[in-house]
């Protein structure tokens, strides 16, 4: 869903990361307007943000703006969300006290949309009791704080204080406008492809990129769920802000990690493309072709069905499967739902979905079928999460 994002830049070297943030938000389809403090313009030129956002940039050095000269009010009114990144210790203190003596601080004071801040500062400034008091005040006032990360700081010291990466901020921002339909729910998700070793360096895997599983993890997190992601081979980036991410490369490892969590979860969404078979006689050492003998014989044995096992628990989570088929998509998916004894399955055509950015899902449940519009996996994931929330609420 495309939104109008107001990005406030306060004075700090992390302002350079906000250039990338603007690019990522634009790539997600959002409209971005940038407002800078005078100090921020010392670090990055307003022209840079104007070129990246495609919108005029207002700053303290550019008072009033066009029209009625009320840019400090108008900019905020057009926005769905206001993010200040980087947020210096100074602007955090101003916002905590309601001081409005630079443009981003005025916009914060005059806002009527959700506000988030991404602090960036020296580790001692971050830990300073006054700053911690101000951060607690922001949280108490309903402002979202994207905490800084630990690492090397521009001042040469190291510790907490680095602004969250642009990719993480772009990933987390949609949480601010997403309805919290899964608040308080624990959601367990498998994603990606499994890898069944043949020897220490080779194995059997598949083309699943993990994109849909990652999109679902993001959608459930945005809807307020506590998300645990158990993943195998992933080309997609792991989403930010999850409760836990657990690497489980083989079907056996994925089975173990899922079964350790399934009973305590409210929802289990099995998106991983799990190998049907594993190698029974996996070699302890790398197989060699020299010697001129017959090629090695790979013996297969069936893997456990993780989804069916979770669904067979005495008090199972609400189980959701994915059926990726290359033909008879709906027919096979309906049969799979009944066989695995799960309340909901998402059917999609493997030739469109696997490894790609887009998908077309039909949700098949006990109560009927819903054809979701074709399009990006993020949008499809949001629709699946909303359907799960609706079905859970109706139970
Ligand atoms: O049986 P099939 O592999 O076609 O079913 C696909 C669904 O079952 C997916 O949701 C997949 O994550 C899950 N599955 C599983 N464990 C397996 C095989 C499939 O959880 N061993």
mmCIF file of C-alpha atoms and ligand atoms in Angstrom:
data_model
loop_
_atom_site.group_PDB
_atom_site.id
_atom_site.type_symbol
_atom_site.label_atom_id
_atom_site.label_comp_id
_atom_site.label_asym_id
_atom_site.label_seq_id
_atom_site.Cartn_x
_atom_site.Cartn_y
_atom_site.Cartn_z
ATOM 1 C CA UNK A 1 0.000 0.000 0.000
ATOM 2 C CA UNK A 2 1.543 3.256 -1.067
ATOM 3 C CA UNK A 3 1.843 5.950 1.629
ATOM 4 C CA UNK A 4 3.106 9.507 1.966
ATOM 5 C CA UNK A 5 6.129 9.415 4.232
ATOM 6 C CA UNK A 6 7.592 12.555 5.756
ATOM 7 C CA UNK A 7 11.266 12.017 6.537
ATOM 8 C CA UNK A 8 12.864 14.380 9.039
ATOM 9 C CA UNK A 9 16.666 14.614 9.036
ATOM 10 C CA UNK A 10 18.449 16.010 12.077
ATOM 11 C CA UNK A 11 22.151 16.801 12.320
ATOM 12 C CA UNK A 12 24.335 13.697 12.322
ATOM 13 C CA UNK A 13 26.687 11.787 10.067
ATOM 14 C CA UNK A 14 24.110 8.962 9.793
ATOM 15 C CA UNK A 15 22.199 11.351 7.472
ATOM 16 C CA UNK A 16 24.107 9.686 4.619
ATOM 17 C CA UNK A 17 22.227 6.437 5.347
ATOM 18 C CA UNK A 18 18.939 8.305 4.905
ATOM 19 C CA UNK A 19 19.774 8.844 1.220
ATOM 20 C CA UNK A 20 19.562 5.074 0.782
ATOM 21 C CA UNK A 21 16.417 5.010 2.919
ATOM 22 C CA UNK A 22 14.677 7.468 0.577
ATOM 23 C CA UNK A 23 15.637 5.275 -2.385
ATOM 24 C CA UNK A 24 14.262 2.134 -0.699
ATOM 25 C CA UNK A 25 10.995 3.828 0.326
ATOM 26 C CA UNK A 26 10.517 5.134 -3.233
ATOM 27 C CA UNK A 27 11.210 1.617 -4.543
ATOM 28 C CA UNK A 28 8.428 0.325 -2.273
ATOM 29 C CA UNK A 29 6.134 2.751 -4.092
ATOM 30 C CA UNK A 30 5.824 5.441 -1.401
ATOM 31 C CA UNK A 31 5.798 9.214 -1.808
ATOM 32 C CA UNK A 32 8.600 10.755 0.263
ATOM 33 C CA UNK A 33 8.993 14.368 1.435
ATOM 34 C CA UNK A 34 12.110 15.434 3.289
ATOM 35 C CA UNK A 35 12.444 18.102 5.983
ATOM 36 C CA UNK A 36 15.903 18.967 7.318
ATOM 37 C CA UNK A 37 17.262 20.874 10.263
ATOM 38 C CA UNK A 38 19.959 23.467 9.547
ATOM 39 C CA UNK A 39 22.527 21.132 11.150
ATOM 40 C CA UNK A 40 21.459 18.273 8.861
ATOM 41 C CA UNK A 41 22.194 20.355 5.762
ATOM 42 C CA UNK A 42 25.842 20.552 6.934
ATOM 43 C CA UNK A 43 26.079 16.766 6.458
ATOM 44 C CA UNK A 44 24.065 16.129 3.268
ATOM 45 C CA UNK A 45 22.884 18.724 0.784
ATOM 46 C CA UNK A 46 19.118 19.247 0.410
ATOM 47 C CA UNK A 47 19.669 18.812 -3.338
ATOM 48 C CA UNK A 48 20.672 15.180 -2.764
ATOM 49 C CA UNK A 49 17.381 14.471 -0.999
ATOM 50 C CA UNK A 50 15.443 16.448 -3.592
ATOM 51 C CA UNK A 51 16.930 14.372 -6.410
ATOM 52 C CA UNK A 52 16.286 11.078 -4.573
ATOM 53 C CA UNK A 53 12.756 11.888 -3.367
ATOM 54 C CA UNK A 54 11.612 13.774 -6.451
ATOM 55 C CA UNK A 55 10.090 16.389 -4.127
ATOM 56 C CA UNK A 56 11.249 19.820 -2.956
ATOM 57 C CA UNK A 57 13.128 19.637 0.348
ATOM 58 C CA UNK A 58 12.334 22.065 3.123
ATOM 59 C CA UNK A 59 14.883 23.030 5.716
ATOM 60 C CA UNK A 60 15.505 25.612 8.413
ATOM 61 C CA UNK A 61 17.479 27.525 5.813
ATOM 62 C CA UNK A 62 14.423 27.676 3.561
ATOM 63 C CA UNK A 63 11.836 29.212 5.802
ATOM 64 C CA UNK A 64 8.129 29.233 5.169
ATOM 65 C CA UNK A 65 7.988 27.349 1.899
ATOM 66 C CA UNK A 66 5.490 28.142 -0.821
ATOM 67 C CA UNK A 67 1.752 28.915 -0.567
ATOM 68 C CA UNK A 68 0.541 30.209 2.781
ATOM 69 C CA UNK A 69 4.025 30.022 4.287
ATOM 70 C CA UNK A 70 2.877 27.371 6.758
ATOM 71 C CA UNK A 71 5.181 24.595 5.558
ATOM 72 C CA UNK A 72 5.723 23.424 9.139
ATOM 73 C CA UNK A 73 2.018 22.590 9.330
ATOM 74 C CA UNK A 74 1.214 21.660 5.714
ATOM 75 C CA UNK A 75 4.023 19.115 5.285
ATOM 76 C CA UNK A 76 2.833 17.159 8.289
ATOM 77 C CA UNK A 77 -0.812 17.242 7.175
ATOM 78 C CA UNK A 78 0.003 15.557 3.867
ATOM 79 C CA UNK A 79 1.898 12.717 5.561
ATOM 80 C CA UNK A 80 0.620 9.316 6.662
ATOM 81 C CA UNK A 81 3.730 8.721 8.769
ATOM 82 C CA UNK A 82 6.576 10.911 10.033
ATOM 83 C CA UNK A 83 9.979 9.292 10.535
ATOM 84 C CA UNK A 84 12.961 11.210 11.909
ATOM 85 C CA UNK A 85 16.156 9.409 10.852
ATOM 86 C CA UNK A 86 18.724 10.137 12.034
ATOM 87 C CA UNK A 87 17.323 11.460 15.295
ATOM 88 C CA UNK A 88 20.094 13.175 17.288
ATOM 89 C CA UNK A 89 20.133 13.322 21.107
ATOM 90 C CA UNK A 90 19.241 16.989 20.656
ATOM 91 C CA UNK A 91 16.046 16.472 18.627
ATOM 92 C CA UNK A 92 14.996 13.591 20.886
ATOM 93 C CA UNK A 93 15.297 15.935 23.873
ATOM 94 C CA UNK A 94 13.362 18.648 22.028
ATOM 95 C CA UNK A 95 10.512 16.264 21.148
ATOM 96 C CA UNK A 96 10.394 14.848 24.691
ATOM 97 C CA UNK A 97 9.903 18.398 26.021
ATOM 98 C CA UNK A 98 7.769 19.775 23.193
ATOM 99 C CA UNK A 99 10.432 22.261 22.121
ATOM 100 C CA UNK A 100 9.959 23.302 18.503
ATOM 101 C CA UNK A 101 12.931 25.376 17.394
ATOM 102 C CA UNK A 102 13.942 23.646 14.163
ATOM 103 C CA UNK A 103 11.879 22.342 11.256
ATOM 104 C CA UNK A 104 11.767 18.592 12.087
ATOM 105 C CA UNK A 105 11.021 19.466 15.749
ATOM 106 C CA UNK A 106 8.213 21.859 14.713
ATOM 107 C CA UNK A 107 6.766 19.174 12.427
ATOM 108 C CA UNK A 108 6.936 16.670 15.303
ATOM 109 C CA UNK A 109 5.131 19.049 17.647
ATOM 110 C CA UNK A 110 2.462 19.902 15.050
ATOM 111 C CA UNK A 111 1.962 16.364 13.693
ATOM 112 C CA UNK A 112 -1.329 14.529 13.468
ATOM 113 C CA UNK A 113 0.118 11.252 12.140
ATOM 114 C CA UNK A 114 2.230 8.513 13.777
ATOM 115 C CA UNK A 115 5.838 9.480 14.532
ATOM 116 C CA UNK A 116 8.886 7.198 14.633
ATOM 117 C CA UNK A 117 12.498 8.062 15.394
ATOM 118 C CA UNK A 118 15.732 6.263 14.528
ATOM 119 C CA UNK A 119 18.324 7.549 17.026
ATOM 120 C CA UNK A 120 21.966 7.927 16.001
ATOM 121 C CA UNK A 121 24.624 9.195 18.379
ATOM 122 C CA UNK A 122 27.769 8.423 20.347
ATOM 123 C CA UNK A 123 27.457 5.487 22.775
ATOM 124 C CA UNK A 124 27.895 7.685 25.883
ATOM 125 C CA UNK A 125 25.287 10.136 24.602
ATOM 126 C CA UNK A 126 22.927 7.199 23.978
ATOM 127 C CA UNK A 127 23.460 5.816 27.495
ATOM 128 C CA UNK A 128 23.320 9.205 29.161
ATOM 129 C CA UNK A 129 20.511 9.100 31.749
ATOM 130 C CA UNK A 130 18.973 12.277 30.333
ATOM 131 C CA UNK A 131 18.784 10.702 26.870
ATOM 132 C CA UNK A 132 17.380 7.433 28.256
ATOM 133 C CA UNK A 133 14.770 9.463 30.159
ATOM 134 C CA UNK A 134 13.848 11.262 26.935
ATOM 135 C CA UNK A 135 13.599 7.978 24.991
ATOM 136 C CA UNK A 136 11.305 6.551 27.697
ATOM 137 C CA UNK A 137 9.191 9.723 27.431
ATOM 138 C CA UNK A 138 8.901 9.314 23.650
ATOM 139 C CA UNK A 139 7.779 5.695 24.070
ATOM 140 C CA UNK A 140 5.269 6.760 26.753
ATOM 141 C CA UNK A 141 3.948 9.373 24.314
ATOM 142 C CA UNK A 142 3.237 6.656 21.715
ATOM 143 C CA UNK A 143 6.245 7.417 19.513
ATOM 144 C CA UNK A 144 7.949 4.403 17.915
ATOM 145 C CA UNK A 145 11.684 4.172 18.602
ATOM 146 C CA UNK A 146 13.756 2.068 16.190
ATOM 147 C CA UNK A 147 16.678 1.331 18.519
ATOM 148 C CA UNK A 148 20.231 1.982 17.414
ATOM 149 C CA UNK A 149 22.592 -0.906 16.727
ATOM 150 C CA UNK A 150 25.923 -1.697 18.308
ATOM 151 C CA UNK A 151 29.137 -1.342 16.333
ATOM 152 C CA UNK A 152 31.847 1.086 15.278
ATOM 153 C CA UNK A 153 30.789 4.707 15.611
ATOM 154 C CA UNK A 154 31.874 7.623 13.432
ATOM 155 C CA UNK A 155 33.600 9.223 16.439
ATOM 156 C CA UNK A 156 36.018 6.283 16.633
ATOM 157 C CA UNK A 157 34.421 4.714 19.707
ATOM 158 C CA UNK A 158 32.335 1.617 19.521
ATOM 159 C CA UNK A 159 29.062 0.541 21.142
ATOM 160 C CA UNK A 160 25.350 1.231 20.848
ATOM 161 C CA UNK A 161 24.479 4.299 18.842
ATOM 162 C CA UNK A 162 24.670 3.414 15.142
ATOM 163 C CA UNK A 163 21.443 4.265 13.387
ATOM 164 C CA UNK A 164 19.477 1.180 12.301
ATOM 165 C CA UNK A 165 20.325 0.275 8.707
ATOM 166 C CA UNK A 166 18.212 1.837 5.962
ATOM 167 C CA UNK A 167 16.984 -1.616 4.850
ATOM 168 C CA UNK A 168 15.774 -2.419 8.379
ATOM 169 C CA UNK A 169 13.977 0.939 8.669
ATOM 170 C CA UNK A 170 12.289 0.473 5.287
ATOM 171 C CA UNK A 171 11.287 -3.052 6.374
ATOM 172 C CA UNK A 172 9.887 -1.925 9.766
ATOM 173 C CA UNK A 173 8.126 1.296 8.745
ATOM 174 C CA UNK A 174 4.928 -0.383 7.375
ATOM 175 C CA UNK A 175 4.284 -1.681 10.927
ATOM 176 C CA UNK A 176 3.204 1.884 11.777
ATOM 177 C CA UNK A 177 0.156 1.847 9.502
ATOM 178 C CA UNK A 178 -0.763 -1.853 9.604
ATOM 179 C CA UNK A 179 -3.838 -2.880 11.556
ATOM 180 C CA UNK A 180 -2.799 -5.024 14.539
ATOM 181 C CA UNK A 181 -5.084 -7.935 13.665
ATOM 182 C CA UNK A 182 -2.602 -10.526 15.023
ATOM 183 C CA UNK A 183 -1.638 -8.665 18.207
ATOM 184 C CA UNK A 184 -0.619 -11.066 20.971
ATOM 185 C CA UNK A 185 -0.481 -14.082 18.629
ATOM 186 C CA UNK A 186 2.592 -16.287 18.371
ATOM 187 C CA UNK A 187 3.247 -17.183 14.746
ATOM 188 C CA UNK A 188 5.726 -19.844 13.641
ATOM 189 C CA UNK A 189 6.787 -19.838 9.980
ATOM 190 C CA UNK A 190 9.047 -22.081 7.889
ATOM 191 C CA UNK A 191 10.665 -20.550 4.812
ATOM 192 C CA UNK A 192 13.130 -21.227 2.031
ATOM 193 C CA UNK A 193 14.450 -24.437 0.579
ATOM 194 C CA UNK A 194 15.773 -27.371 2.566
ATOM 195 C CA UNK A 195 19.184 -28.867 1.742
ATOM 196 C CA UNK A 196 19.665 -32.624 2.060
ATOM 197 C CA UNK A 197 23.367 -33.494 2.216
ATOM 198 C CA UNK A 198 24.802 -36.096 -0.184
ATOM 199 C CA UNK A 199 28.301 -35.571 1.216
ATOM 200 C CA UNK A 200 29.907 -32.706 3.202
ATOM 201 C CA UNK A 201 29.826 -30.345 0.201
ATOM 202 C CA UNK A 202 26.910 -31.451 -1.984
ATOM 203 C CA UNK A 203 23.230 -31.832 -1.483
ATOM 204 C CA UNK A 204 19.705 -31.918 -2.858
ATOM 205 C CA UNK A 205 17.831 -28.629 -2.763
ATOM 206 C CA UNK A 206 15.270 -26.672 -4.802
ATOM 207 C CA UNK A 207 14.596 -23.236 -6.288
ATOM 208 C CA UNK A 208 12.566 -21.745 -3.439
ATOM 209 C CA UNK A 209 14.012 -18.279 -2.669
ATOM 210 C CA UNK A 210 12.283 -17.815 0.690
ATOM 211 C CA UNK A 211 10.631 -14.611 -0.598
ATOM 212 C CA UNK A 212 7.073 -15.652 0.294
ATOM 213 C CA UNK A 213 8.081 -16.947 3.744
ATOM 214 C CA UNK A 214 9.958 -13.706 4.470
ATOM 215 C CA UNK A 215 6.987 -11.660 3.218
ATOM 216 C CA UNK A 216 4.640 -13.596 5.510
ATOM 217 C CA UNK A 217 6.967 -13.147 8.481
ATOM 218 C CA UNK A 218 6.976 -9.390 7.769
ATOM 219 C CA UNK A 219 3.198 -9.246 7.298
ATOM 220 C CA UNK A 220 2.518 -11.118 10.562
ATOM 221 C CA UNK A 221 5.048 -8.958 12.451
ATOM 222 C CA UNK A 222 3.437 -5.803 11.021
ATOM 223 C CA UNK A 223 0.044 -7.128 12.172
ATOM 224 C CA UNK A 224 1.409 -7.319 15.731
ATOM 225 C CA UNK A 225 2.368 -11.007 15.991
ATOM 226 C CA UNK A 226 5.451 -12.385 17.727
ATOM 227 C CA UNK A 227 7.098 -14.199 14.812
ATOM 228 C CA UNK A 228 9.551 -17.111 14.912
ATOM 229 C CA UNK A 229 11.064 -17.899 11.520
ATOM 230 C CA UNK A 230 12.664 -21.296 10.929
ATOM 231 C CA UNK A 231 14.505 -21.082 7.633
ATOM 232 C CA UNK A 232 16.657 -23.110 5.278
ATOM 233 C CA UNK A 233 18.377 -21.869 2.098
ATOM 234 C CA UNK A 234 17.194 -18.272 1.572
ATOM 235 C CA UNK A 235 18.014 -15.802 -1.181
ATOM 236 C CA UNK A 236 15.564 -13.304 0.313
ATOM 237 C CA UNK A 237 16.855 -11.143 3.169
ATOM 238 C CA UNK A 238 15.733 -12.107 6.667
ATOM 239 C CA UNK A 239 13.106 -9.615 7.868
ATOM 240 C CA UNK A 240 14.001 -7.217 10.688
ATOM 241 C CA UNK A 241 12.250 -7.161 14.042
ATOM 242 C CA UNK A 242 11.323 -10.847 14.354
ATOM 243 C CA UNK A 243 11.159 -12.553 17.742
ATOM 244 C CA UNK A 244 13.616 -15.229 16.570
ATOM 245 C CA UNK A 245 15.217 -16.495 13.375
ATOM 246 C CA UNK A 246 16.438 -20.089 13.443
ATOM 247 C CA UNK A 247 18.594 -21.607 10.697
ATOM 248 C CA UNK A 248 17.550 -25.198 10.007
ATOM 249 C CA UNK A 249 18.996 -26.340 6.689
ATOM 250 C CA UNK A 250 17.714 -29.929 6.383
ATOM 251 C CA UNK A 251 14.167 -31.245 6.691
ATOM 252 C CA UNK A 252 15.211 -33.129 9.842
ATOM 253 C CA UNK A 253 16.590 -29.953 11.448
ATOM 254 C CA UNK A 254 13.497 -27.994 10.393
ATOM 255 C CA UNK A 255 11.276 -30.717 11.860
ATOM 256 C CA UNK A 256 13.136 -30.525 15.203
ATOM 257 C CA UNK A 257 12.992 -26.732 15.407
ATOM 258 C CA UNK A 258 9.322 -26.589 14.435
ATOM 259 C CA UNK A 259 8.230 -29.344 16.807
ATOM 260 C CA UNK A 260 10.085 -27.605 19.662
ATOM 261 C CA UNK A 261 7.869 -24.531 19.112
ATOM 262 C CA UNK A 262 4.623 -25.653 17.467
ATOM 263 C CA UNK A 263 2.632 -26.530 20.585
ATOM 264 C CA UNK A 264 3.299 -23.093 22.096
ATOM 265 C CA UNK A 265 2.370 -21.261 18.866
ATOM 266 C CA UNK A 266 -1.058 -19.929 17.919
ATOM 267 C CA UNK A 267 -0.370 -20.205 14.198
ATOM 268 C CA UNK A 268 1.999 -22.324 12.108
ATOM 269 C CA UNK A 269 2.512 -21.295 8.480
ATOM 270 C CA UNK A 270 4.534 -23.848 6.509
ATOM 271 C CA UNK A 271 5.940 -22.011 3.510
ATOM 272 C CA UNK A 272 9.268 -23.842 3.229
ATOM 273 C CA UNK A 273 9.817 -26.033 0.198
ATOM 274 C CA UNK A 274 10.776 -29.142 2.164
ATOM 275 C CA UNK A 275 12.512 -31.985 0.332
ATOM 276 C CA UNK A 276 10.292 -35.053 0.173
ATOM 277 C CA UNK A 277 13.339 -37.307 0.545
ATOM 278 C CA UNK A 278 16.699 -37.225 2.248
ATOM 279 C CA UNK A 279 19.826 -39.173 1.361
ATOM 280 C CA UNK A 280 19.916 -42.354 3.410
ATOM 281 C CA UNK A 281 23.569 -43.091 2.749
ATOM 282 C CA UNK A 282 25.043 -39.559 2.951
ATOM 283 C CA UNK A 283 28.854 -39.841 2.799
ATOM 284 C CA UNK A 284 31.014 -38.663 5.689
ATOM 285 C CA UNK A 285 33.719 -37.548 3.218
ATOM 286 C CA UNK A 286 33.568 -35.879 -0.165
ATOM 287 C CA UNK A 287 32.669 -38.348 -2.910
ATOM 288 C CA UNK A 288 35.416 -38.737 -5.530
ATOM 289 C CA UNK A 289 34.910 -39.547 -9.200
ATOM 290 C CA UNK A 290 38.469 -40.803 -9.821
ATOM 291 C CA UNK A 291 39.037 -44.519 -9.807
ATOM 292 C CA UNK A 292 36.901 -45.237 -12.866
ATOM 293 C CA UNK A 293 34.308 -47.249 -10.958
ATOM 294 C CA UNK A 294 30.540 -47.050 -11.253
ATOM 295 C CA UNK A 295 28.897 -43.725 -10.254
ATOM 296 C CA UNK A 296 27.827 -43.646 -6.609
ATOM 297 C CA UNK A 297 24.268 -44.722 -5.879
ATOM 298 C CA UNK A 298 22.234 -42.281 -3.855
ATOM 299 C CA UNK A 299 19.605 -43.979 -1.733
ATOM 300 C CA UNK A 300 16.651 -41.894 -0.651
ATOM 301 C CA UNK A 301 14.309 -42.148 2.309
ATOM 302 C CA UNK A 302 11.207 -40.122 3.038
ATOM 303 C CA UNK A 303 11.419 -37.017 5.213
ATOM 304 C CA UNK A 304 8.863 -36.390 7.959
ATOM 305 C CA UNK A 305 5.971 -34.145 6.915
ATOM 306 C CA UNK A 306 6.499 -31.194 9.263
ATOM 307 C CA UNK A 307 3.139 -29.572 8.596
ATOM 308 C CA UNK A 308 1.162 -32.798 9.042
ATOM 309 C CA UNK A 309 3.078 -33.532 12.259
ATOM 310 C CA UNK A 310 2.301 -30.087 13.712
ATOM 311 C CA UNK A 311 -1.354 -30.443 12.699
ATOM 312 C CA UNK A 312 -1.515 -33.840 14.448
ATOM 313 C CA UNK A 313 -0.461 -32.408 17.840
ATOM 314 C CA UNK A 314 -3.113 -32.816 20.567
ATOM 315 C CA UNK A 315 -3.679 -29.055 20.731
ATOM 316 C CA UNK A 316 -2.358 -27.922 17.336
ATOM 317 C CA UNK A 317 -1.679 -24.341 16.279
ATOM 318 C CA UNK A 318 -3.845 -22.980 13.468
ATOM 319 C CA UNK A 319 -1.970 -24.644 10.596
ATOM 320 C CA UNK A 320 -1.597 -23.063 7.171
ATOM 321 C CA UNK A 321 0.031 -24.900 4.268
ATOM 322 C CA UNK A 322 1.277 -23.838 0.867
ATOM 323 C CA UNK A 323 0.641 -25.937 -2.199
ATOM 324 C CA UNK A 324 2.918 -25.025 -5.079
ATOM 325 C CA UNK A 325 1.798 -27.004 -8.092
ATOM 326 C CA UNK A 326 2.622 -26.944 -11.770
ATOM 327 C CA UNK A 327 -0.799 -28.288 -12.894
ATOM 328 C CA UNK A 328 -4.246 -29.051 -11.442
ATOM 329 C CA UNK A 329 -3.330 -26.420 -8.834
ATOM 330 C CA UNK A 330 -6.662 -26.150 -6.998
ATOM 331 C CA UNK A 331 -7.543 -29.829 -7.180
ATOM 332 C CA UNK A 332 -4.189 -30.936 -5.720
ATOM 333 C CA UNK A 333 -4.309 -28.194 -3.073
ATOM 334 C CA UNK A 334 -7.803 -29.225 -1.897
ATOM 335 C CA UNK A 335 -6.653 -32.833 -1.571
ATOM 336 C CA UNK A 336 -3.477 -31.760 0.263
ATOM 337 C CA UNK A 337 -5.450 -29.723 2.806
ATOM 338 C CA UNK A 338 -7.607 -32.717 3.667
ATOM 339 C CA UNK A 339 -4.677 -35.155 3.732
ATOM 340 C CA UNK A 340 -2.634 -32.972 6.090
ATOM 341 C CA UNK A 341 -5.761 -32.166 8.104
ATOM 342 C CA UNK A 342 -5.197 -28.403 8.151
ATOM 343 C CA UNK A 343 -7.798 -25.623 8.188
ATOM 344 C CA UNK A 344 -6.219 -23.465 5.461
ATOM 345 C CA UNK A 345 -3.994 -23.930 2.427
ATOM 346 C CA UNK A 346 -2.649 -21.364 -0.037
ATOM 347 C CA UNK A 347 -2.565 -22.728 -3.578
ATOM 348 C CA UNK A 348 -0.301 -21.189 -6.163
ATOM 349 C CA UNK A 349 1.174 -22.000 -9.531
ATOM 350 C CA UNK A 350 4.797 -22.957 -9.101
ATOM 351 C CA UNK A 351 5.780 -21.600 -12.524
ATOM 352 C CA UNK A 352 4.706 -18.079 -11.418
ATOM 353 C CA UNK A 353 5.599 -18.162 -7.733
ATOM 354 C CA UNK A 354 8.815 -20.092 -7.171
ATOM 355 C CA UNK A 355 11.849 -17.841 -7.032
ATOM 356 C CA UNK A 356 9.849 -14.891 -8.420
ATOM 357 C CA UNK A 357 8.591 -11.615 -6.938
ATOM 358 C CA UNK A 358 4.952 -12.133 -7.852
ATOM 359 C CA UNK A 359 2.387 -14.770 -7.035
ATOM 360 C CA UNK A 360 -1.276 -15.566 -7.433
ATOM 361 C CA UNK A 361 -2.811 -17.321 -4.462
ATOM 362 C CA UNK A 362 -6.138 -19.020 -3.907
ATOM 363 C CA UNK A 363 -6.891 -19.591 -0.229
ATOM 364 C CA UNK A 364 -8.739 -22.834 0.356
ATOM 365 C CA UNK A 365 -10.314 -23.240 3.778
ATOM 366 C CA UNK A 366 -12.977 -25.188 5.579
ATOM 367 C CA UNK A 367 -15.478 -22.414 4.918
ATOM 368 C CA UNK A 368 -14.753 -21.733 1.240
ATOM 369 C CA UNK A 369 -12.222 -20.428 -1.239
ATOM 370 C CA UNK A 370 -10.872 -16.908 -1.807
ATOM 371 C CA UNK A 371 -9.013 -15.927 -4.958
ATOM 372 C CA UNK A 372 -6.450 -13.249 -4.082
ATOM 373 C CA UNK A 373 -5.410 -10.785 -6.788
ATOM 374 C CA UNK A 374 -2.182 -11.559 -8.648
ATOM 375 C CA UNK A 375 0.742 -9.322 -7.730
ATOM 376 C CA UNK A 376 3.682 -8.841 -5.389
ATOM 377 C CA UNK A 377 4.339 -11.351 -2.625
ATOM 378 C CA UNK A 378 4.266 -8.615 0.058
ATOM 379 C CA UNK A 379 0.711 -7.710 -0.829
ATOM 380 C CA UNK A 380 -0.312 -11.381 -1.059
ATOM 381 C CA UNK A 381 1.302 -12.042 2.333
ATOM 382 C CA UNK A 382 -0.658 -9.169 3.916
ATOM 383 C CA UNK A 383 -3.889 -10.654 2.530
ATOM 384 C CA UNK A 384 -3.007 -14.135 3.851
ATOM 385 C CA UNK A 385 -2.164 -12.687 7.307
ATOM 386 C CA UNK A 386 -5.477 -10.787 7.338
ATOM 387 C CA UNK A 387 -7.390 -13.952 6.424
ATOM 388 C CA UNK A 388 -5.641 -15.921 9.182
ATOM 389 C CA UNK A 389 -6.528 -13.176 11.707
ATOM 390 C CA UNK A 390 -10.157 -13.240 10.565
ATOM 391 C CA UNK A 391 -10.372 -17.044 10.880
ATOM 392 C CA UNK A 392 -8.665 -17.011 14.304
ATOM 393 C CA UNK A 393 -11.039 -14.341 15.570
ATOM 394 C CA UNK A 394 -13.999 -16.400 14.368
ATOM 395 C CA UNK A 395 -12.932 -19.523 16.300
HETATM 396 O O1 LIG B 1 3.194 -32.378 0.469
HETATM 397 P P1 LIG B 1 3.697 -31.115 -0.115
HETATM 398 O O2 LIG B 1 5.177 -30.960 -0.026
HETATM 399 O O3 LIG B 1 3.233 -30.823 -1.501
HETATM 400 O O4 LIG B 1 3.017 -29.984 0.791
HETATM 401 C C1 LIG B 1 3.423 -28.665 0.804
HETATM 402 C C2 LIG B 1 3.149 -28.067 2.163
HETATM 403 O O5 LIG B 1 3.564 -28.927 3.216
HETATM 404 C C3 LIG B 1 3.935 -26.803 2.378
HETATM 405 O O6 LIG B 1 3.194 -26.005 3.273
HETATM 406 C C4 LIG B 1 5.224 -27.315 3.015
HETATM 407 O O7 LIG B 1 5.889 -26.313 3.762
HETATM 408 C C5 LIG B 1 4.721 -28.424 3.891
HETATM 409 N N1 LIG B 1 5.651 -29.566 4.048
HETATM 410 C C6 LIG B 1 6.227 -29.814 5.276
HETATM 411 N N2 LIG B 1 7.057 -30.893 5.439
HETATM 412 C C7 LIG B 1 7.320 -31.716 4.403
HETATM 413 C C8 LIG B 1 6.753 -31.467 3.150
HETATM 414 C C9 LIG B 1 5.928 -30.387 3.013
HETATM 415 O O8 LIG B 1 6.001 -29.037 6.225
HETATM 416 N N3 LIG B 1 8.128 -32.752 4.585
#
